[in-house]
Short mmCIF file of C-alpha atoms (C1' of nucleotides) in Angstrom, two decimals:
data_model
loop_
_atom_site.label_atom_id
_atom_site.label_comp_id
_atom_site.label_asym_id
_atom_site.label_seq_id
_atom_site.Cartn_x
_atom_site.Cartn_y
_atom_site.Cartn_z
CA MET U 12 8.33 -17.43 28.23
CA ALA U 13 8.78 -13.90 26.97
CA ASP U 14 6.50 -11.01 27.81
CA ALA U 15 3.72 -10.35 25.32
CA ALA U 16 3.16 -6.75 26.41
CA ALA U 17 6.85 -5.96 25.92
CA ALA U 18 6.83 -7.45 22.42
CA LEU U 19 3.66 -5.58 21.48
CA HIS U 20 5.07 -2.39 22.92
CA ARG U 21 7.90 -2.31 20.40
CA TRP U 22 5.33 -2.54 17.65
CA LEU U 23 3.20 0.13 19.27
CA ASP U 24 6.23 2.44 19.45
CA ARG U 25 6.63 2.01 15.71
CA LEU U 26 2.94 2.70 15.07
CA VAL U 27 2.77 5.89 17.13
CA LEU U 28 5.69 7.33 15.19
CA ARG U 29 3.31 7.66 12.28
CA SER U 30 -0.23 7.67 13.65
CA ASP U 31 -1.93 9.41 16.55
CA LEU U 32 -3.40 6.84 18.89
CA GLY U 33 -5.34 7.54 22.08
CA PRO U 34 -4.95 5.65 25.37
CA GLN U 35 -7.77 3.22 24.64
CA GLU U 36 -6.35 2.40 21.25
CA ARG U 37 -2.90 1.83 22.71
CA GLU U 38 -4.33 -0.49 25.30
CA ALA U 39 -6.18 -2.41 22.62
CA ILE U 40 -2.83 -3.04 20.89
CA LEU U 41 -1.06 -4.07 24.07
CA ALA U 42 -3.89 -6.47 24.92
CA LEU U 43 -3.68 -8.40 21.65
CA PRO U 44 -3.54 -12.13 22.31
CA GLY U 45 -1.04 -14.44 20.65
CA GLU U 46 1.58 -17.11 21.11
CA PHE U 47 5.33 -17.00 21.03
CA HIS U 48 7.12 -19.27 18.58
CA TYR U 49 10.81 -19.97 18.40
CA ILE U 50 11.93 -20.37 14.76
CA GLN U 51 15.14 -22.26 13.96
CA ALA U 52 17.77 -20.51 11.88
CA ASN U 53 16.92 -20.02 8.22
CA ARG U 54 13.54 -21.76 8.06
CA ASP U 55 10.51 -20.87 5.98
CA PHE U 56 7.74 -20.34 8.50
CA VAL U 57 5.06 -19.04 6.16
CA ARG U 58 4.89 -20.83 2.80
CA LEU U 59 3.89 -19.38 -0.55
CA GLY U 60 0.17 -19.68 -1.23
CA GLU U 61 -0.56 -20.84 2.31
CA ARG U 62 -3.71 -19.45 3.91
CA VAL U 63 -2.87 -17.88 7.24
CA ASP U 64 -5.10 -16.78 10.13
CA ARG U 65 -2.46 -15.16 12.31
CA ALA U 66 -0.01 -12.32 11.72
CA CYS U 67 3.65 -12.54 12.75
CA LEU U 68 5.26 -9.94 15.00
CA VAL U 69 9.04 -10.26 15.01
CA VAL U 70 10.24 -10.36 18.63
CA SER U 71 13.90 -11.23 18.23
CA GLY U 72 16.18 -12.01 15.29
CA MET U 73 15.18 -11.07 11.76
CA ALA U 74 12.76 -12.30 9.11
CA GLY U 75 12.72 -11.95 5.34
CA ARG U 76 9.73 -11.77 3.05
CA PHE U 77 10.40 -13.34 -0.35
CA GLY U 78 9.05 -14.60 -3.64
CA GLN U 79 10.48 -17.38 -5.75
CA SER U 80 10.96 -17.91 -9.47
CA ARG U 81 10.34 -21.20 -11.24
CA ASN U 82 13.95 -22.36 -10.98
CA GLY U 83 14.01 -21.66 -7.26
CA ASP U 84 15.82 -18.31 -7.27
CA ARG U 85 14.56 -16.21 -4.43
CA GLN U 86 13.94 -12.49 -4.30
CA ILE U 87 13.74 -11.09 -0.80
CA THR U 88 11.31 -8.17 -0.83
CA ALA U 89 11.61 -7.06 2.78
CA PHE U 90 13.71 -7.51 5.89
CA HIS U 91 11.87 -7.35 9.18
CA ILE U 92 13.46 -6.47 12.50
CA PRO U 93 12.12 -6.78 16.05
CA GLY U 94 9.02 -4.66 16.47
CA ASP U 95 7.84 -5.17 12.87
CA MET U 96 4.56 -6.91 12.20
CA ALA U 97 5.95 -8.80 9.22
CA ASP U 98 2.69 -9.72 7.53
CA LEU U 99 0.11 -7.30 8.83
CA HIS U 100 -1.23 -7.28 5.27
CA SER U 101 -2.37 -10.88 5.75
CA VAL U 102 -5.26 -9.53 7.84
CA VAL U 103 -6.90 -8.25 4.66
CA LEU U 104 -5.30 -10.77 2.26
CA PRO U 105 -4.95 -14.09 4.06
CA THR U 106 -3.53 -16.03 1.13
CA ALA U 107 0.18 -15.35 1.28
CA ALA U 108 1.39 -14.03 -2.07
CA THR U 109 4.74 -13.86 -0.38
CA ALA U 110 6.49 -16.20 2.07
CA LEU U 111 8.40 -15.61 5.30
CA HIS U 112 11.82 -16.96 6.27
CA SER U 113 13.83 -16.59 9.45
CA ILE U 114 17.20 -14.88 9.01
CA GLY U 115 19.23 -16.65 11.63
CA GLU U 116 17.23 -17.72 14.68
CA ALA U 117 14.13 -15.74 15.45
CA THR U 118 11.26 -15.49 17.88
CA ILE U 119 7.86 -14.37 16.71
CA TYR U 120 4.55 -13.62 18.40
CA ARG U 121 1.60 -14.82 16.34
CA VAL U 122 -1.55 -12.71 16.71
CA PRO U 123 -4.87 -14.09 15.41
CA HIS U 124 -6.39 -12.07 12.59
CA ASP U 125 -9.71 -12.15 14.42
CA ALA U 126 -8.26 -10.21 17.32
CA ILE U 127 -6.73 -7.61 15.01
CA ARG U 128 -9.96 -7.30 13.09
CA SER U 129 -12.04 -6.76 16.21
CA ALA U 130 -9.60 -4.08 17.30
CA THR U 131 -10.02 -2.24 13.99
CA ARG U 132 -13.82 -2.52 14.24
CA ALA U 133 -13.77 -1.08 17.73
CA PHE U 134 -11.28 1.67 16.90
CA PRO U 135 -11.33 3.11 13.37
CA ALA U 136 -8.10 4.96 14.16
CA LEU U 137 -6.42 1.58 14.44
CA ALA U 138 -7.69 0.55 11.02
CA GLU U 139 -6.15 3.70 9.63
CA ALA U 140 -2.89 3.16 11.51
CA PHE U 141 -2.60 -0.38 10.16
CA TRP U 142 -3.42 0.74 6.65
CA ARG U 143 -0.76 3.44 6.99
CA ASP U 144 1.83 0.96 8.18
CA CYS U 145 1.17 -1.34 5.24
CA THR U 146 1.49 1.67 2.97
CA ILE U 147 4.90 2.55 4.35
CA ASP U 148 5.90 -1.04 3.85
CA ALA U 149 4.91 -0.66 0.23
CA ALA U 150 6.86 2.61 -0.03
CA VAL U 151 9.95 0.77 1.19
CA LEU U 152 9.39 -1.92 -1.41
CA SER U 153 8.96 0.73 -4.07
CA GLN U 154 12.32 2.16 -3.06
CA TRP U 155 13.88 -1.31 -3.33
CA ALA U 156 12.49 -1.60 -6.84
CA LEU U 157 14.17 1.67 -7.76
CA VAL U 158 17.45 0.76 -6.09
CA ASN U 159 17.63 -2.78 -7.45
CA GLY U 160 16.47 -1.73 -10.89
CA ARG U 161 18.62 1.33 -11.43
CA LEU U 162 21.66 1.46 -9.15
CA SER U 163 25.00 -0.36 -9.42
CA ALA U 164 25.73 -3.40 -7.27
CA ARG U 165 27.83 -1.38 -4.84
CA ALA U 166 25.16 1.30 -4.48
CA ARG U 167 22.45 -1.28 -3.89
CA ILE U 168 24.34 -2.81 -1.01
CA ALA U 169 25.22 0.56 0.48
CA HIS U 170 21.57 1.55 0.26
CA HIS U 171 20.37 -1.56 2.05
CA LEU U 172 22.87 -1.04 4.85
CA CYS U 173 21.74 2.58 5.22
CA GLU U 174 18.12 1.56 5.36
CA LEU U 175 18.63 -1.05 8.04
CA SER U 176 20.83 1.31 10.00
CA CYS U 177 18.06 3.93 10.04
CA ARG U 178 15.41 1.43 11.01
CA PHE U 179 17.51 0.16 13.90
CA ALA U 180 18.45 3.70 14.87
CA VAL U 181 14.86 4.43 15.91
CA ASN U 182 15.80 2.72 19.15
CA ASP U 183 19.52 3.48 19.54
CA GLY U 184 22.46 5.22 17.87
CA GLY U 185 22.61 3.09 14.75
CA ALA U 186 26.36 3.21 14.12
CA ALA U 187 26.40 -0.54 14.57
CA PHE U 188 23.53 -3.00 14.35
CA PRO U 189 23.01 -6.77 14.34
CA TRP U 190 23.33 -8.44 10.98
CA PRO U 191 22.49 -12.15 10.86
CA VAL U 192 22.07 -11.89 7.07
CA THR U 193 24.38 -14.09 4.98
CA GLN U 194 25.95 -12.76 1.81
CA ALA U 195 23.77 -15.14 -0.20
CA GLN U 196 20.66 -13.66 1.44
CA LEU U 197 21.86 -10.13 0.78
CA GLY U 198 22.27 -11.24 -2.82
CA ASP U 199 18.69 -12.51 -2.82
CA ALA U 200 17.56 -9.08 -1.64
CA THR U 201 19.63 -7.07 -4.11
CA GLY U 202 19.31 -9.34 -7.14
CA LEU U 203 23.02 -10.19 -7.11
CA THR U 204 25.04 -13.37 -6.64
CA ALA U 205 26.70 -14.13 -3.32
CA VAL U 206 30.09 -13.87 -4.99
CA HIS U 207 29.44 -10.38 -6.24
CA VAL U 208 27.99 -9.30 -2.90
CA ASN U 209 31.21 -10.45 -1.30
CA ARG U 210 33.31 -8.32 -3.62
CA MET U 211 31.13 -5.25 -3.13
CA LEU U 212 31.27 -5.62 0.66
CA ARG U 213 35.05 -5.80 0.37
CA ASP U 214 35.01 -2.57 -1.65
CA LEU U 215 32.86 -0.83 0.94
CA ARG U 216 35.25 -2.01 3.65
CA LEU U 217 38.34 -0.85 1.75
CA MET U 218 36.67 2.48 1.05
CA GLY U 219 36.10 2.89 4.77
CA ALA U 220 32.32 3.14 4.40
CA ALA U 221 31.03 0.08 6.28
CA ALA U 222 32.20 -3.33 7.42
CA VAL U 223 30.49 -6.49 8.56
CA ARG U 224 32.17 -8.22 11.49
CA ASP U 225 30.84 -10.74 14.01
CA ARG U 226 27.33 -10.72 12.55
CA THR U 227 27.28 -6.96 13.07
CA VAL U 228 27.39 -4.07 10.63
CA GLN U 229 29.78 -1.28 11.55
CA ILE U 230 29.00 2.01 9.85
CA LEU U 231 32.46 3.54 9.43
CA ASP U 232 31.50 6.66 7.47
CA ARG U 233 27.78 7.26 7.31
CA ARG U 234 28.06 10.27 5.00
CA LEU U 235 30.10 8.29 2.50
CA LEU U 236 27.83 5.24 2.70
CA MET U 237 24.74 7.37 2.08
CA GLU U 238 26.49 9.05 -0.84
CA ILE U 239 27.41 5.70 -2.41
CA GLY U 240 23.91 4.31 -1.92
CA GLU U 241 22.10 7.52 -2.96
CA PHE U 242 20.26 7.18 0.31
CA ASP U 243 17.65 9.64 1.50
CA PRO U 244 15.72 8.38 4.54
CA ARG U 245 12.55 10.34 3.92
CA TYR U 246 10.75 7.40 2.35
CA LEU U 247 10.98 5.50 5.66
CA ASP U 248 8.84 8.15 7.34
CA LEU U 249 10.70 7.76 10.64
CA HIS U 250 10.47 11.33 11.83
CA LYS U 251 13.44 10.89 14.11
CA ALA U 252 15.69 9.52 11.36
CA THR U 253 19.10 11.08 10.76
CA MET V 20 -17.61 16.87 -19.23
CA ALA V 21 -17.44 13.17 -18.43
CA ASP V 22 -19.69 11.39 -15.99
CA ALA V 23 -18.36 11.07 -12.44
CA ALA V 24 -20.63 8.17 -11.51
CA ALA V 25 -19.47 6.19 -14.54
CA ALA V 26 -15.82 6.78 -13.67
CA LEU V 27 -16.35 5.81 -10.04
CA HIS V 28 -18.30 2.76 -11.11
CA ARG V 29 -15.28 1.23 -12.81
CA TRP V 30 -13.36 1.62 -9.59
CA LEU V 31 -16.23 0.17 -7.59
CA ASP V 32 -16.32 -2.84 -9.90
CA ARG V 33 -12.68 -3.43 -9.11
CA LEU V 34 -13.27 -3.07 -5.35
CA VAL V 35 -16.17 -5.49 -5.17
CA LEU V 36 -14.09 -8.17 -6.87
CA ARG V 37 -12.17 -8.39 -3.63
CA SER V 38 -14.35 -6.97 -0.86
CA ASP V 39 -17.98 -7.41 0.09
CA LEU V 40 -19.70 -4.04 0.07
CA GLY V 41 -23.32 -3.39 0.92
CA PRO V 42 -25.65 -1.01 -0.97
CA GLN V 43 -24.95 1.95 1.32
CA GLU V 44 -21.23 1.50 0.98
CA ARG V 45 -21.51 1.28 -2.80
CA GLU V 46 -23.53 4.46 -2.87
CA ALA V 47 -20.95 6.20 -0.72
CA ILE V 48 -18.31 5.33 -3.32
CA LEU V 49 -20.44 6.46 -6.25
CA ALA V 50 -21.20 9.74 -4.49
CA LEU V 51 -17.55 10.71 -4.02
CA PRO V 52 -16.97 14.28 -5.20
CA GLY V 53 -14.10 15.25 -7.45
CA GLU V 54 -13.00 17.02 -10.58
CA PHE V 55 -11.98 15.77 -13.99
CA HIS V 56 -8.56 16.74 -15.28
CA TYR V 57 -7.20 16.24 -18.75
CA ILE V 58 -3.47 15.43 -18.65
CA GLN V 59 -1.30 15.99 -21.71
CA ALA V 60 0.73 13.09 -23.02
CA ASN V 61 3.70 12.06 -20.89
CA ARG V 62 3.51 14.68 -18.17
CA ASP V 63 4.35 14.33 -14.49
CA PHE V 64 1.15 15.28 -12.69
CA VAL V 65 2.19 14.37 -9.15
CA ARG V 66 5.77 15.29 -8.27
CA LEU V 67 8.11 13.51 -5.90
CA GLY V 68 7.84 14.79 -2.34
CA GLU V 69 4.79 16.90 -3.12
CA ARG V 70 2.08 16.95 -0.47
CA VAL V 71 -1.25 16.00 -2.02
CA ASP V 72 -4.79 16.32 -0.71
CA ARG V 73 -6.61 14.50 -3.49
CA ALA V 74 -6.34 10.99 -4.89
CA CYS V 75 -6.24 10.28 -8.64
CA LEU V 76 -8.67 7.89 -10.29
CA VAL V 77 -7.61 7.02 -13.82
CA VAL V 78 -10.55 7.56 -16.14
CA SER V 79 -8.95 7.16 -19.58
CA GLY V 80 -5.45 6.51 -20.82
CA MET V 81 -2.78 5.15 -18.53
CA ALA V 82 -0.60 6.43 -15.70
CA GLY V 83 2.72 5.26 -14.31
CA ARG V 84 3.98 5.51 -10.75
CA PHE V 85 7.75 5.98 -10.57
CA GLY V 86 10.79 6.84 -8.52
CA GLN V 87 13.96 8.46 -9.74
CA SER V 88 17.67 7.97 -9.05
CA ARG V 89 20.14 10.81 -8.63
CA ASN V 90 21.20 10.81 -12.28
CA GLY V 91 17.59 10.99 -13.44
CA ASP V 92 17.02 7.34 -14.34
CA ARG V 93 13.45 6.42 -13.65
CA GLN V 94 12.04 3.21 -12.30
CA ILE V 95 8.34 2.77 -12.97
CA THR V 96 6.83 0.81 -10.08
CA ALA V 97 3.25 0.51 -11.32
CA PHE V 98 1.11 0.97 -14.39
CA HIS V 99 -2.43 2.15 -13.79
CA ILE V 100 -5.33 1.59 -16.15
CA PRO V 101 -8.83 3.10 -16.20
CA GLY V 102 -10.68 2.18 -13.03
CA ASP V 103 -7.53 2.22 -10.86
CA MET V 104 -7.23 4.68 -8.01
CA ALA V 105 -3.57 5.33 -8.71
CA ASP V 106 -2.59 6.80 -5.36
CA LEU V 107 -5.20 5.65 -2.90
CA HIS V 108 -2.31 5.25 -0.47
CA SER V 109 -1.93 9.03 -0.39
CA VAL V 110 -5.01 9.16 1.84
CA VAL V 111 -2.93 7.78 4.70
CA LEU V 112 0.46 9.05 3.48
CA PRO V 113 -0.05 12.42 1.81
CA THR V 114 3.60 13.12 1.06
CA ALA V 115 4.21 11.37 -2.22
CA ALA V 116 7.18 9.02 -1.91
CA THR V 117 6.46 8.20 -5.51
CA ALA V 118 5.40 10.37 -8.45
CA LEU V 119 2.78 9.98 -11.18
CA HIS V 120 3.21 10.38 -14.91
CA SER V 121 0.70 10.14 -17.74
CA ILE V 122 1.46 7.41 -20.28
CA GLY V 123 0.12 9.00 -23.43
CA GLU V 124 -2.84 11.31 -22.87
CA ALA V 125 -4.96 10.62 -19.84
CA THR V 126 -8.01 11.82 -17.97
CA ILE V 127 -8.18 11.57 -14.23
CA TYR V 128 -10.81 12.27 -11.62
CA ARG V 129 -9.35 13.85 -8.49
CA VAL V 130 -11.15 12.94 -5.27
CA PRO V 131 -10.41 14.95 -2.10
CA HIS V 132 -8.85 12.91 0.71
CA ASP V 133 -11.37 14.44 3.10
CA ALA V 134 -14.24 12.84 1.22
CA ILE V 135 -12.54 9.45 1.19
CA ARG V 136 -11.72 9.72 4.86
CA SER V 137 -15.29 10.59 5.83
CA ALA V 138 -16.47 7.59 3.83
CA THR V 139 -14.14 5.28 5.74
CA ARG V 140 -15.27 6.76 9.07
CA ALA V 141 -18.91 6.20 8.17
CA PHE V 142 -18.35 2.70 6.79
CA PRO V 143 -15.57 0.60 8.35
CA ALA V 144 -16.02 -1.94 5.56
CA LEU V 145 -14.78 0.73 3.16
CA ALA V 146 -11.67 1.31 5.25
CA GLU V 147 -10.98 -2.38 5.03
CA ALA V 148 -11.67 -2.49 1.29
CA PHE V 149 -9.26 0.39 0.66
CA TRP V 150 -6.63 -1.17 2.87
CA ARG V 151 -7.08 -4.43 0.94
CA ASP V 152 -6.72 -2.66 -2.40
CA CYS V 153 -3.49 -0.99 -1.32
CA THR V 154 -2.27 -4.38 -0.16
CA ILE V 155 -2.92 -5.95 -3.55
CA ASP V 156 -1.09 -3.04 -5.11
CA ALA V 157 1.85 -3.92 -2.88
CA ALA V 158 1.59 -7.58 -3.85
CA VAL V 159 1.84 -6.57 -7.51
CA LEU V 160 4.91 -4.50 -6.72
CA SER V 161 6.41 -7.41 -4.83
CA GLN V 162 5.92 -9.55 -7.93
CA TRP V 163 7.65 -6.88 -10.04
CA ALA V 164 10.57 -6.97 -7.64
CA LEU V 165 10.83 -10.72 -8.14
CA VAL V 166 10.45 -10.52 -11.91
CA ASN V 167 12.83 -7.61 -12.40
CA GLY V 168 15.35 -9.00 -9.94
CA ARG V 169 15.44 -12.61 -11.04
CA LEU V 170 14.13 -13.15 -14.57
CA SER V 171 15.80 -12.58 -17.95
CA ALA V 172 14.97 -9.52 -20.02
CA ARG V 173 12.68 -11.50 -22.30
CA ALA V 174 10.81 -13.04 -19.37
CA ARG V 175 10.37 -9.68 -17.69
CA ILE V 176 8.70 -8.21 -20.72
CA ALA V 177 6.53 -11.25 -21.27
CA HIS V 178 5.47 -11.08 -17.63
CA HIS V 179 4.50 -7.43 -17.85
CA LEU V 180 2.42 -8.05 -20.96
CA CYS V 181 0.67 -10.97 -19.24
CA GLU V 182 -0.10 -8.86 -16.21
CA LEU V 183 -1.60 -6.01 -18.17
CA SER V 184 -3.55 -8.42 -20.31
CA CYS V 185 -5.12 -9.97 -17.21
CA ARG V 186 -5.92 -6.64 -15.69
CA PHE V 187 -7.63 -5.45 -18.86
CA ALA V 188 -9.35 -8.80 -19.24
CA VAL V 189 -11.46 -8.14 -16.15
CA ASN V 190 -13.63 -6.13 -18.51
CA ASP V 191 -13.26 -7.91 -21.88
CA GLY V 192 -11.49 -10.79 -23.59
CA GLY V 193 -7.97 -9.54 -23.14
CA ALA V 194 -6.45 -10.97 -26.35
CA ALA V 195 -5.67 -7.40 -27.38
CA PHE V 196 -5.46 -4.31 -25.23
CA PRO V 197 -4.43 -0.66 -25.58
CA TRP V 198 -0.75 0.03 -25.12
CA PRO V 199 0.30 3.69 -25.13
CA VAL V 200 3.57 2.71 -23.43
CA THR V 201 6.77 3.55 -25.33
CA GLN V 202 9.66 1.12 -25.39
CA ALA V 203 11.67 3.54 -23.27
CA GLN V 204 8.90 3.51 -20.65
CA LEU V 205 8.72 -0.27 -20.72
CA GLY V 206 12.46 -0.19 -20.13
CA ASP V 207 11.92 2.08 -17.14
CA ALA V 208 9.48 -0.46 -15.74
CA THR V 209 11.65 -3.52 -16.34
CA GLY V 210 15.04 -2.00 -15.53
CA LEU V 211 16.26 -2.38 -19.13
CA THR V 212 17.35 0.04 -21.83
CA ALA V 213 15.00 0.98 -24.63
CA VAL V 214 17.34 -0.70 -27.12
CA HIS V 215 17.20 -4.01 -25.34
CA VAL V 216 13.44 -3.76 -24.89
CA ASN V 217 13.16 -3.35 -28.64
CA ARG V 218 15.16 -6.51 -29.28
CA MET V 219 13.18 -8.54 -26.77
CA LEU V 220 9.87 -7.38 -28.26
CA ARG V 221 11.19 -8.45 -31.66
CA ASP V 222 12.01 -11.88 -30.21
CA LEU V 223 8.52 -12.23 -28.73
CA ARG V 224 7.04 -11.25 -32.09
CA LEU V 225 9.22 -13.73 -34.01
CA MET V 226 8.39 -16.46 -31.51
CA GLY V 227 4.72 -15.81 -32.15
CA ALA V 228 3.99 -14.94 -28.52
CA ALA V 229 2.90 -11.30 -28.66
CA ALA V 230 3.22 -8.25 -30.87
CA VAL V 231 2.72 -4.53 -30.42
CA ARG V 232 1.02 -2.78 -33.31
CA ASP V 233 -0.84 0.51 -33.52
CA ARG V 234 -0.42 1.26 -29.80
CA THR V 235 -2.08 -2.08 -29.11
CA VAL V 236 -0.74 -5.34 -27.74
CA GLN V 237 -1.83 -8.46 -29.60
CA ILE V 238 -1.49 -11.64 -27.57
CA LEU V 239 -0.69 -14.23 -30.25
CA ASP V 240 -0.14 -17.26 -28.01
CA ARG V 241 -1.13 -16.69 -24.42
CA ARG V 242 0.11 -20.06 -23.21
CA LEU V 243 3.54 -19.44 -24.68
CA LEU V 244 3.72 -15.89 -23.36
CA MET V 245 2.82 -17.03 -19.85
CA GLU V 246 5.41 -19.78 -20.09
CA ILE V 247 8.13 -17.34 -21.14
CA GLY V 248 7.22 -14.85 -18.43
CA GLU V 249 6.68 -17.50 -15.70
CA PHE V 250 3.32 -15.87 -15.21
CA ASP V 251 0.78 -17.08 -12.67
CA PRO V 252 -2.10 -14.61 -12.22
CA ARG V 253 -2.96 -15.59 -8.66
CA TYR V 254 -1.08 -12.66 -7.15
CA LEU V 255 -3.45 -10.24 -8.90
CA ASP V 256 -6.36 -11.65 -6.93
CA LEU V 257 -8.77 -11.15 -9.82
CA HIS V 258 -11.03 -14.08 -9.22
CA LYS V 259 -12.22 -14.07 -12.80
CA ALA V 260 -8.71 -14.13 -14.28
CA THR V 261 -7.72 -16.81 -16.77
"C1'" DC S 10 38.15 -33.04 15.81
"C1'" DG S 11 35.27 -33.48 11.87
"C1'" DG S 12 31.63 -31.81 8.81
"C1'" DG S 13 28.61 -28.38 7.05
"C1'" DA S 14 27.70 -23.65 6.15
"C1'" DC S 15 29.68 -19.41 4.99
"C1'" DT S 16 33.32 -16.36 3.06
"C1'" DT S 17 36.92 -15.27 0.01
"C1'" DT S 18 39.67 -15.26 -4.24
"C1'" DG S 19 40.58 -16.41 -9.21
"C1'" DA S 20 39.61 -16.97 -14.21
"C1'" DG S 21 36.73 -16.69 -17.93
"C1'" DG S 22 32.01 -16.05 -20.10
"C1'" DT S 23 27.71 -13.46 -21.33
"C1'" DA S 24 23.45 -10.75 -20.94
"C1'" DG S 25 22.52 -6.52 -21.41
"C1'" DA S 26 24.59 -1.63 -21.65
"C1'" DT S 27 26.41 1.95 -24.46
"C1'" DC S 28 27.19 4.55 -28.51
"C1'" DA S 29 25.85 5.67 -33.12
"C1'" DA S 30 22.88 6.31 -36.85
"C1'" DA S 31 19.24 5.27 -40.06
"C1'" DA S 32 14.23 4.59 -40.72
"C1'" DA S 33 9.60 5.20 -39.57
"C1'" DG S 34 5.88 7.67 -37.31
"C1'" DT S 35 3.39 11.88 -35.58
"C1'" DG S 36 2.11 16.33 -35.18
"C1'" DT S 37 2.33 21.33 -36.59
"C1'" DG S 38 2.12 25.33 -39.23
"C1'" DG S 39 2.10 27.44 -43.55
"C1'" DC G 10 -1.56 18.81 -48.33
"C1'" DC G 11 3.09 19.23 -47.97
"C1'" DA G 12 7.45 20.33 -45.32
"C1'" DC G 13 9.77 20.36 -41.12
"C1'" DA G 14 10.84 19.12 -36.47
"C1'" DC G 15 10.52 15.87 -33.06
"C1'" DT G 16 9.75 11.49 -31.02
"C1'" DT G 17 9.94 6.63 -31.37
"C1'" DT G 18 11.53 2.39 -33.39
"C1'" DT G 19 14.96 -0.37 -35.41
"C1'" DT G 20 19.54 -2.20 -36.47
"C1'" DG G 21 24.65 -2.63 -35.92
"C1'" DA G 22 29.07 -2.76 -33.35
"C1'" DT G 23 31.54 -2.75 -29.24
"C1'" DC G 24 32.11 -2.84 -24.24
"C1'" DT G 25 31.55 -4.07 -19.33
"C1'" DA G 26 29.31 -5.18 -14.97
"C1'" DC G 27 28.04 -8.93 -13.18
"C1'" DC G 28 27.53 -14.07 -13.58
"C1'" DT G 29 29.33 -18.79 -13.54
"C1'" DC G 30 32.27 -22.26 -12.23
"C1'" DA G 31 35.88 -23.79 -9.27
"C1'" DA G 32 38.49 -24.23 -5.21
"C1'" DA G 33 40.69 -22.78 -1.00
"C1'" DG G 34 40.13 -20.79 3.48
"C1'" DT G 35 37.41 -19.86 7.74
"C1'" DC G 36 34.03 -20.33 11.21
"C1'" DC G 37 30.95 -22.79 14.10
"C1'" DC G 38 28.79 -26.45 16.42
"C1'" DG G 39 28.14 -31.09 17.94
#
DNA sequence: CGGGACTTTGAGGTAGATCAAAAAGTGTGG
DNA sequence: CCACACTTTTTGATCTACCTCAAAGTCCCG
């Protein structure tokens, strides 16, 4: 089985980008108990309205947070990559107002809320760090609302690719990154149909901005892609971001 | 000048709906220092990217949180009513990724971050309560993303009216509530043009669902309005909600 | 090698945008 | 208390970005 400390370390790396944590606090994070779960491709693993008592750390693959309208249309409200605690908010709001879905195959590490709560009681700085992380999550969502509400289809897609590129780039270069997301799922995130997503991706490819090949996004011209998507990475609060 | 304790009490009422707070913690809230500010109608009072050191409690009127695209189009991502701490999140993320605008005239009470932070250090339950409140704020935004991304123009507007009705109804009946929002602003919240908002409001009026008159929303047939807007109040986590 | 999921392309339809202008409020100063 | 300027609401006419429906092509896995 995989290594819990390694999985938690990726999350810790994300946290310390934004919050100052001392050695004891870091150790408290790395010592969090939990279990690994393998999730089959494209499965809902947290249902809407379900009451949860564990939070999900993405270890490998991707996850999507989503809501659903009456006729079954889905709106993805967040993509989560390895190192993201996808539903940290469930610690303070255990009834999921939002569901989780694996994007392709995924592995998660489920940490009991109790353990997280005792860590925050012992170390107030952790409570603040978690609160901050949830707040950045909300800032990202706020940006999605702006992008999906006000930009053209092409710009929305360009913006999403830029965002994911930056978030992956915290660890490496970011010119290419894994992309298990189907065009239908990208449509669910941008409020478009799969057909239109396909045409916009073709445009971006023909413009030489970005291309998806082999479940991987290739950024061909970052400047151009950012221009098309009106992308400014400041909202991500990744101090190292390009 | 207005009464600080009274203003803070409305916020406290909102907090204790969702979090258990003891007498000392309640007193700490009611003792928070701050200053009252009168804001002229439709002014930006927190700018994008500005670094703030005080949080804004809405005392009277309404406020809107928004982001802006390159060409100046705005997307409102939240409406705040009296008793809401509009940017509590700024305590942990002082650089505003989102701006604030008065909807009509408004009065706010500005509380220094320092005071809020000392309260959370003294009372961990307050840190958790604030974190929870920010999380519910994010859940509301997530619902907006779903509604604006997936529902028809008419449904979006119906949904927004239902939401505000419920949030006002925490205090009173909720069949009618103040509505200083212009049709252009409602368009900025729903991702529609003012012209189309006008037509959809006419439809809702002719259908006998809801009508806006004298800066006030009249809910004519709540059941119908909820049906049109696919509204289910659970995401608001107001235990008293209808 | 066969079946299901995903991608790609085509043709035509429509919800909502855009542009334009009149009507109704709202506030201000004389 | 009226006149003027400005904002907001309302209606009409036209346009278009994106949707819908349909079908062929491609990839992947058992």
